[in-house]
Coordinates of C-alpha atoms in Angstrom, one line a residue:
M12 CA -12.3 2.8 42.1
E13 CA -14.6 4.3 44.6
E14 CA -13.8 7.8 45.8
K15 CA -13.1 8.1 49.5
Q16 CA -15.8 9.7 51.6
G17 CA -13.3 11.8 53.5
E18 CA -11.2 13.5 50.9
V19 CA -7.5 13.8 51.7
S20 CA -5.7 16.9 50.6
S21 CA -2.3 16.4 49.0
N22 CA -1.1 19.9 50.1
S23 CA 0.9 18.6 53.1
E24 CA 2.3 15.5 51.5
V25 CA 5.8 15.2 50.1
M26 CA 7.0 12.1 48.4
T27 CA 10.3 11.8 50.2
E28 CA 8.5 11.8 53.6
I29 CA 6.4 8.7 52.9
P30 CA 7.7 5.7 54.9
L31 CA 8.0 2.9 52.5
E32 CA 7.3 0.5 55.3
D33 CA 3.7 1.2 54.6
L34 CA 4.0 -0.7 51.4
S35 CA 4.6 -4.0 53.2
P36 CA 1.8 -6.4 52.5
V37 CA 1.9 -7.7 56.0
K38 CA 1.3 -4.3 57.5
T39 CA -1.4 -3.6 54.9
D40 CA -3.3 -6.7 56.0
A41 CA -3.0 -5.6 59.6
K42 CA -4.6 -2.3 58.7
R43 CA -7.3 -4.1 56.8
E44 CA -8.1 -6.3 59.8
S45 CA -9.0 -3.2 61.9
V46 CA -11.7 -2.1 59.5
E47 CA -15.2 -2.8 60.6
S48 CA -17.2 -5.0 58.3
N49 CA -20.1 -2.6 58.0
N50 CA -17.7 0.1 56.5
V51 CA -16.2 -2.0 53.8
K52 CA -17.3 -3.8 50.7
S53 CA -17.9 -7.5 50.7
K54 CA -14.5 -8.1 49.2
D55 CA -12.7 -6.2 52.0
A56 CA -15.0 -7.8 54.6
E57 CA -13.7 -11.2 53.6
V58 CA -10.1 -9.9 54.3
A59 CA -11.2 -8.5 57.6
A60 CA -12.8 -11.8 58.6
T61 CA -9.5 -13.8 58.1
P62 CA -7.0 -12.1 60.3
E63 CA -4.8 -15.2 60.5
K64 CA -4.1 -15.2 56.7
K65 CA -0.4 -14.9 56.0
V66 CA 0.9 -13.1 53.0
Q67 CA 3.8 -14.8 51.2
T68 CA 6.7 -12.4 50.7
I69 CA 10.0 -12.6 49.0
S70 CA 13.5 -11.8 50.1
N71 CA 15.7 -9.0 48.7
F72 CA 17.7 -11.6 46.9
E73 CA 14.6 -13.1 45.3
T74 CA 13.4 -9.6 44.3
M75 CA 16.8 -8.9 42.7
A76 CA 16.6 -12.2 40.8
H77 CA 13.0 -11.4 39.6
L78 CA 14.1 -7.9 38.6
L79 CA 17.0 -9.2 36.5
K80 CA 15.0 -11.9 35.0
G81 CA 12.1 -9.6 34.1
N82 CA 14.4 -7.0 32.5
I83 CA 16.8 -9.1 30.4
G84 CA 14.7 -10.1 27.5
T85 CA 14.6 -10.5 23.7
G86 CA 15.6 -6.8 23.1
I87 CA 19.1 -7.6 24.1
F88 CA 19.7 -9.5 20.8
S89 CA 18.8 -6.4 18.8
L90 CA 21.1 -4.0 20.6
P91 CA 24.1 -4.5 18.4
S92 CA 22.0 -3.5 15.5
A93 CA 20.9 -0.5 17.5
F94 CA 24.5 0.5 18.1
K95 CA 25.0 0.3 14.3
N96 CA 22.3 2.8 13.8
S97 CA 23.7 5.3 16.4
G98 CA 27.4 4.5 16.0
L99 CA 29.6 2.8 18.5
W100 CA 30.5 5.6 20.8
V101 CA 27.3 7.6 20.4
G102 CA 25.4 4.4 21.4
F103 CA 27.8 3.9 24.3
G104 CA 27.1 7.3 25.6
M105 CA 23.3 7.5 24.9
F106 CA 22.3 4.1 26.4
P107 CA 23.3 4.8 30.0
F108 CA 21.7 8.3 29.8
I109 CA 18.4 6.7 28.6
A110 CA 18.7 4.1 31.3
I111 CA 19.2 6.7 34.0
V112 CA 16.1 8.6 32.9
C113 CA 14.0 5.4 32.7
V114 CA 15.1 4.2 36.2
H115 CA 14.3 7.7 37.6
C116 CA 10.8 7.4 36.1
M117 CA 10.5 4.0 37.8
Q118 CA 11.4 5.7 41.1
M119 CA 8.7 8.3 40.4
L120 CA 6.1 5.6 40.1
V121 CA 7.3 3.9 43.3
N122 CA 7.2 7.3 45.2
A123 CA 3.7 8.1 43.8
A124 CA 2.5 4.6 44.9
A125 CA 3.9 5.3 48.4
V126 CA 1.9 8.5 48.6
M127 CA -1.3 6.7 47.5
K128 CA -0.7 4.0 50.1
K129 CA -0.4 6.7 52.7
R130 CA -3.7 8.3 51.6
D131 CA -5.5 4.9 51.5
P132 CA -4.0 1.9 53.3
K133 CA -6.4 -0.4 51.4
F134 CA -5.0 0.8 48.0
S135 CA -3.9 -2.0 45.7
L136 CA -0.6 -1.2 44.1
S137 CA -0.7 -1.0 40.3
Y138 CA 0.4 1.5 37.6
A139 CA -3.2 2.2 36.4
G140 CA -4.5 2.2 40.0
T141 CA -1.9 4.7 41.1
A142 CA -2.7 7.0 38.2
E143 CA -6.4 6.9 39.0
M144 CA -6.0 7.3 42.8
A145 CA -3.6 10.3 42.3
C146 CA -6.4 12.1 40.4
L147 CA -9.1 11.2 42.9
T148 CA -7.1 12.2 46.1
G149 CA -5.1 15.0 44.6
A150 CA -6.0 18.5 43.6
P151 CA -9.7 18.9 42.9
Q152 CA -9.3 19.9 39.3
F153 CA -7.8 16.4 38.5
K154 CA -10.7 14.3 39.7
K155 CA -12.5 14.4 36.4
Y156 CA -9.5 12.9 34.7
A157 CA -9.1 9.9 37.0
R158 CA -10.8 7.3 34.9
A159 CA -9.3 8.6 31.6
F160 CA -5.8 8.5 33.2
S161 CA -6.3 4.9 34.3
I162 CA -7.6 3.8 30.9
T163 CA -4.7 5.5 29.2
V164 CA -2.2 3.6 31.3
N165 CA -4.0 0.3 30.7
V166 CA -4.3 0.9 26.9
F167 CA -0.5 1.4 26.6
I168 CA 0.2 -1.6 28.9
C169 CA -1.9 -3.7 26.5
L170 CA -0.2 -2.3 23.4
K171 CA 3.2 -2.9 25.0
H172 CA 2.5 -6.5 25.7
F173 CA 0.9 -7.2 22.4
G174 CA 3.7 -5.4 20.7
A175 CA 6.2 -7.6 22.5
C176 CA 4.3 -10.6 21.2
V177 CA 4.7 -9.3 17.6
V178 CA 8.4 -8.9 18.3
Y179 CA 8.6 -12.5 19.6
L180 CA 6.8 -13.9 16.6
V181 CA 9.2 -12.1 14.2
F182 CA 12.2 -13.2 16.3
T183 CA 11.3 -16.9 16.5
S184 CA 10.3 -17.2 12.8
T185 CA 13.5 -15.5 11.6
N186 CA 15.7 -17.7 13.7
L187 CA 13.8 -20.9 12.8
Q188 CA 14.1 -19.9 9.1
A189 CA 17.9 -19.5 9.5
V190 CA 18.3 -23.0 11.0
I191 CA 16.1 -24.8 8.5
E192 CA 17.8 -23.1 5.5
E193 CA 21.2 -24.1 6.9
Y194 CA 20.4 -27.8 7.0
T195 CA 17.8 -28.2 4.2
E196 CA 17.1 -26.9 0.7
I197 CA 13.8 -25.3 1.9
R198 CA 13.7 -21.6 1.0
W199 CA 10.4 -20.4 2.4
D200 CA 9.4 -16.8 3.0
V201 CA 9.7 -15.9 6.7
R202 CA 5.9 -15.3 6.8
I203 CA 5.3 -19.0 6.2
Y204 CA 7.3 -19.8 9.4
M205 CA 5.2 -17.2 11.2
C206 CA 2.0 -19.0 10.2
I207 CA 3.4 -22.4 11.3
L208 CA 4.5 -21.0 14.7
A209 CA 1.1 -19.3 15.2
I210 CA -0.6 -22.7 15.4
P211 CA 1.0 -23.9 18.6
L212 CA 0.9 -20.4 20.0
I213 CA -2.9 -20.3 19.7
F214 CA -3.2 -23.4 21.8
L215 CA -0.5 -22.3 24.2
N216 CA -2.4 -19.0 24.8
W217 CA -5.6 -20.9 25.6
I218 CA -4.0 -21.5 29.0
R219 CA -6.0 -19.3 31.4
N220 CA -4.3 -20.2 34.7
L221 CA -1.1 -18.4 35.5
K222 CA 0.1 -21.3 37.7
L223 CA 0.1 -23.5 34.6
L224 CA 2.3 -20.9 32.8
A225 CA 4.8 -20.8 35.6
P226 CA 6.8 -23.9 34.5
V227 CA 6.7 -22.6 30.9
S228 CA 8.1 -19.3 32.1
M229 CA 10.8 -21.0 34.2
V230 CA 12.0 -23.1 31.3
A231 CA 11.9 -20.2 28.9
N232 CA 14.0 -18.0 31.3
V233 CA 16.7 -20.7 31.7
L234 CA 16.9 -21.3 28.0
Q235 CA 17.1 -17.6 27.2
M236 CA 19.8 -16.9 29.8
S237 CA 21.8 -19.8 28.6
S238 CA 21.5 -18.5 25.0
I239 CA 22.8 -15.0 26.1
V240 CA 25.8 -16.6 27.7
V241 CA 26.6 -18.5 24.5
V242 CA 26.2 -15.3 22.4
F243 CA 28.8 -13.6 24.7
Y244 CA 31.0 -16.6 24.2
Y245 CA 31.0 -16.2 20.4
I246 CA 31.6 -12.4 20.8
F247 CA 34.7 -12.8 22.9
R248 CA 36.0 -16.2 21.5
D249 CA 38.4 -14.5 19.1
P250 CA 40.3 -11.2 19.5
L251 CA 38.0 -8.2 18.9
P252 CA 38.7 -5.8 16.0
P253 CA 39.9 -2.3 16.9
V254 CA 37.2 0.2 17.8
S255 CA 38.3 2.3 14.8
S256 CA 36.9 -0.5 12.5
V257 CA 33.3 0.8 13.0
P258 CA 32.0 4.4 12.9
A259 CA 31.7 6.3 16.2
F260 CA 28.6 8.0 14.8
G261 CA 26.0 6.3 12.6
S262 CA 23.5 8.7 11.1
W263 CA 21.0 11.3 12.4
G264 CA 18.2 9.0 11.0
G265 CA 19.6 6.1 12.9
V266 CA 19.6 7.8 16.3
P267 CA 15.8 7.6 16.7
L268 CA 15.9 3.9 15.7
F269 CA 18.5 3.4 18.5
F270 CA 16.2 5.3 20.9
G271 CA 13.3 3.0 20.1
T272 CA 15.3 -0.2 20.6
A273 CA 16.9 1.1 23.8
I274 CA 13.5 2.0 25.3
F275 CA 12.1 -1.4 24.3
S276 CA 14.9 -3.1 26.1
L277 CA 14.7 -1.0 29.3
E278 CA 10.9 -0.4 29.6
T279 CA 9.8 -2.6 32.5
I280 CA 8.2 0.0 34.6
T281 CA 5.0 -2.1 35.0
L282 CA 7.2 -4.7 36.9
V283 CA 8.3 -2.5 39.7
L284 CA 5.2 -2.1 41.8
P285 CA 4.2 -5.9 41.8
L286 CA 7.8 -6.7 42.9
Q287 CA 7.9 -4.2 45.7
K288 CA 4.4 -5.1 46.9
D289 CA 5.6 -8.7 47.4
M290 CA 8.8 -7.8 49.2
R291 CA 9.5 -8.7 52.9
R292 CA 11.4 -5.4 53.2
P293 CA 9.8 -3.1 50.6
W294 CA 11.8 0.0 51.9
D295 CA 14.9 -1.6 50.5
F296 CA 13.6 -1.3 46.9
K297 CA 14.3 2.4 46.4
G298 CA 17.2 4.7 47.2
W299 CA 20.6 5.2 45.7
T300 CA 21.8 1.7 46.6
G301 CA 18.4 0.1 46.6
I302 CA 17.4 -3.0 44.8
L303 CA 15.9 -1.1 41.8
N304 CA 19.0 1.0 41.2
T305 CA 21.4 -1.8 41.8
G306 CA 19.5 -4.3 39.6
M307 CA 19.0 -1.8 36.7
S308 CA 22.7 -0.9 36.9
I309 CA 23.6 -4.5 36.3
V310 CA 21.0 -4.8 33.5
T311 CA 22.4 -1.7 31.9
C312 CA 26.0 -3.0 32.0
I313 CA 24.9 -6.3 30.4
Y314 CA 23.0 -4.4 27.7
I315 CA 25.8 -2.1 26.9
A316 CA 28.3 -5.0 26.7
M317 CA 26.0 -6.8 24.2
G318 CA 25.4 -3.8 22.1
F319 CA 28.9 -2.4 22.1
F320 CA 30.9 -5.6 21.7
G321 CA 28.4 -7.3 19.5
Y322 CA 28.5 -4.4 17.0
L323 CA 32.3 -4.3 17.3
R324 CA 32.5 -8.0 16.6
Y325 CA 30.4 -8.1 13.5
G326 CA 30.6 -4.5 12.3
E327 CA 28.4 -3.4 9.4
N328 CA 27.4 -7.0 8.8
I329 CA 25.4 -7.1 12.0
E330 CA 21.8 -8.5 11.6
G331 CA 18.6 -7.3 13.2
S332 CA 19.2 -10.1 15.8
I333 CA 22.8 -10.9 16.7
T334 CA 21.8 -14.6 16.8
L335 CA 21.6 -14.5 13.0
N336 CA 25.4 -13.6 12.9
L337 CA 26.5 -16.7 14.8
P338 CA 28.5 -19.2 12.8
P339 CA 26.0 -21.2 10.7
D340 CA 28.3 -24.2 10.4
E341 CA 28.6 -24.7 14.2
V342 CA 26.1 -27.0 15.9
L343 CA 26.2 -24.9 19.2
A344 CA 25.2 -21.8 17.3
Q345 CA 22.2 -23.6 15.7
V346 CA 21.2 -25.2 19.0
V347 CA 21.1 -21.7 20.5
K348 CA 18.7 -20.5 17.8
I349 CA 16.4 -23.5 18.4
L350 CA 16.5 -23.0 22.2
L351 CA 15.6 -19.4 21.7
V352 CA 12.7 -20.3 19.5
I353 CA 11.3 -22.5 22.3
A354 CA 12.1 -19.9 25.0
I355 CA 10.5 -17.0 23.2
C356 CA 7.4 -19.0 22.4
G357 CA 7.1 -19.5 26.2
N358 CA 7.7 -15.8 26.8
Y359 CA 5.0 -15.1 24.2
A360 CA 2.4 -16.9 26.3
V361 CA 3.5 -15.0 29.5
Q362 CA 3.4 -11.6 27.7
F363 CA 0.0 -12.5 26.1
Y364 CA -1.4 -13.4 29.6
V365 CA -1.1 -9.8 30.9
P366 CA -3.5 -7.8 28.7
I367 CA -6.3 -10.4 28.5
P368 CA -7.6 -9.7 32.1
I369 CA -7.6 -6.0 31.2
M370 CA -9.4 -6.3 27.9
W371 CA -11.7 -9.3 28.2
P372 CA -14.0 -8.2 31.1
G373 CA -15.1 -5.2 29.2
L374 CA -15.8 -7.2 26.1
T375 CA -17.7 -10.0 27.8
K376 CA -21.1 -8.3 27.6
H377 CA -20.8 -7.7 23.8
A378 CA -19.5 -11.3 23.2
A379 CA -22.5 -12.7 25.2
R380 CA -24.9 -11.3 22.6
I381 CA -23.3 -13.5 19.9
I382 CA -21.8 -16.5 21.8
K383 CA -23.7 -17.9 24.8
N384 CA -20.8 -19.9 26.1
D385 CA -18.4 -17.5 27.9
L386 CA -15.4 -19.9 27.8
A387 CA -15.8 -20.5 24.1
A388 CA -16.1 -16.7 23.6
E389 CA -12.9 -16.1 25.5
Y390 CA -11.0 -18.8 23.5
M391 CA -12.1 -17.2 20.3
F392 CA -11.0 -13.8 21.5
R393 CA -7.6 -15.2 22.5
T394 CA -7.3 -16.9 19.1
F395 CA -8.2 -13.6 17.4
M396 CA -5.6 -11.7 19.2
V397 CA -2.9 -14.2 18.3
L398 CA -3.9 -13.8 14.7
V399 CA -3.7 -10.0 15.1
T400 CA -0.1 -10.3 16.2
L401 CA 0.5 -12.7 13.3
L402 CA -0.8 -10.1 10.8
L403 CA 1.3 -7.3 12.3
A404 CA 4.4 -9.5 12.3
A405 CA 3.8 -10.5 8.7
A406 CA 3.5 -6.8 7.8
I407 CA 6.8 -5.9 9.5
P408 CA 9.0 -9.0 9.2
K409 CA 12.2 -7.1 10.2
I410 CA 13.2 -7.8 13.8
D411 CA 15.2 -4.6 14.4
L412 CA 12.4 -2.3 13.0
V413 CA 9.6 -3.9 14.8
V414 CA 11.5 -3.7 18.1
S415 CA 12.2 0.0 17.5
L416 CA 8.6 0.7 16.6
V417 CA 7.2 -1.0 19.7
G418 CA 9.7 0.8 21.9
A419 CA 9.1 4.2 20.4
V420 CA 5.3 4.0 20.5
T421 CA 4.4 2.1 23.7
G422 CA 7.6 2.1 25.8
T423 CA 8.1 5.8 25.5
F424 CA 4.6 6.6 26.9
L425 CA 4.9 4.1 29.8
A426 CA 8.5 4.8 30.7
L427 CA 9.0 8.6 30.0
I428 CA 5.7 10.4 29.3
L429 CA 3.2 9.2 31.8
P430 CA 5.5 9.1 35.0
P431 CA 6.3 12.9 35.1
I432 CA 2.6 13.6 34.6
L433 CA 1.8 11.2 37.4
E434 CA 4.3 12.9 39.7
Y435 CA 2.9 16.3 39.0
V436 CA -0.7 15.2 39.6
T437 CA 0.4 13.5 42.9
L438 CA 2.2 16.6 44.3
A439 CA 0.3 19.5 42.8
P440 CA -0.1 22.3 43.8
N441 CA 2.8 22.0 46.3
I442 CA 5.3 20.7 43.8
S443 CA 8.7 22.6 43.9
K444 CA 9.9 24.5 40.9
Q445 CA 12.9 22.3 40.6
M446 CA 10.8 19.1 40.5
L447 CA 8.4 20.7 38.0
T448 CA 11.2 21.8 35.8
K449 CA 12.6 18.3 35.9
D450 CA 9.2 16.7 35.1
I451 CA 8.8 19.1 32.1
V452 CA 12.2 18.3 30.7
I453 CA 11.6 14.5 31.0
L454 CA 8.2 14.9 29.4
I455 CA 9.6 16.9 26.5
F456 CA 12.4 14.3 26.1
G457 CA 9.8 11.5 25.9
I458 CA 7.6 13.4 23.4
I459 CA 10.6 14.1 21.1
G460 CA 11.6 10.5 21.4
F461 CA 8.1 9.3 20.6
I462 CA 7.7 11.5 17.5
T463 CA 11.2 11.1 16.0
G464 CA 11.4 7.4 16.9
T465 CA 8.0 6.5 15.5
Y466 CA 8.5 8.6 12.3
S467 CA 12.0 7.2 11.6
T468 CA 10.9 3.6 12.2
I469 CA 7.9 3.9 10.0
L470 CA 10.0 5.6 7.3
A471 CA 12.6 2.7 7.5
I472 CA 9.7 0.2 7.3
V473 CA 8.4 1.8 4.2
N474 CA 11.8 2.0 2.6
S475 CA 12.5 -1.7 3.5
A476 CA 9.2 -2.7 1.9
Q477 CA 10.0 -0.8 -1.3
E478 CA 13.4 -2.5 -1.5
A479 CA 12.0 -6.0 -1.1

């Protein structure tokens, strides 16, 4: 990112005073059109030369649909196991608290992006871009950290998406194993199913065009949402046992595991800026009754219902994924597992697509020294990364533990640790004492969650391996 010639001081800017109308893509284009061609790069000049170009925007309803679809993912099936770790009522109390903090951190990112848009109308909204621009246009002492801040954000984005791919591979292989063992005499180790599934995933992840993945993503979302409805059907089909049938508190060692799973389920902070950027009315995204708060409230209620009632239904017998508790002798339950295998394979490809454009451009020069064909080199890199997720999944074949680990390591940084740092860098030195105190508290909460969640999950993985 190129530093602006006329440096803008952040001393007079306050987040709440930034009009979010400036985030509208239509207005951004209007500002771009007024830039003279000799003062912009060739890329911006092309925009300036096409004033008639229309930006396709989405309505508030479409934004809400995308927000719900993007947040309700595979993590929901591990929440009953997470409630087992924390205890029924402790989980019931902790989850909304964690959700409130996570959503507030999303609002921090949205506000920081609004400030960056005010400082530079040509600024392209992204998490890493906001972090870098905040350092470049903020207090002078932060300029030298701009590139490092951007790289840090991108590293954790890549780790998060590859970690999700590991989760998906464990999830699909475990459910496929359950179906096959129910109808056949085959008793293979779950790692064999991982190897089998990795073969089609390699070819699926050779798709380089996002438009070609759109139908895959659409089918995957429909299948996954249908499966969630069926799981709720099985939870509420028969009268639920009394709440006294399960412990209110699990164990102190289980609370960090719960934290990791909750963060994995709720961490979609990288989704908020792309959604708001494409909105027709971006100022409706934030606020107490805005789309972000409303959508995440719905998501939180669905997650709590799955975790609370799923654990209450199956008690101490709950598996790492609640789908493994569905009646094995009922065809509908087995169909759900198969549909989820198909759906999650599609979601794997979508998750895999995100980090490749971040990682591959920097590796192209090195790859060119060995392989002259750029396309073949990229295919080899994509294949290698699928095999890396396979190795990690084979090393941790427990769905609940791998979900907790990915959430504690990557989700905590993106959702809880980096946003308060970003807010401070954006507003310093004029940040109020109240806001600074709030940022420090959230930062400490995130660091404690990261340390305890990672330690407890690794300890549980080691103990699980020793028992095997």
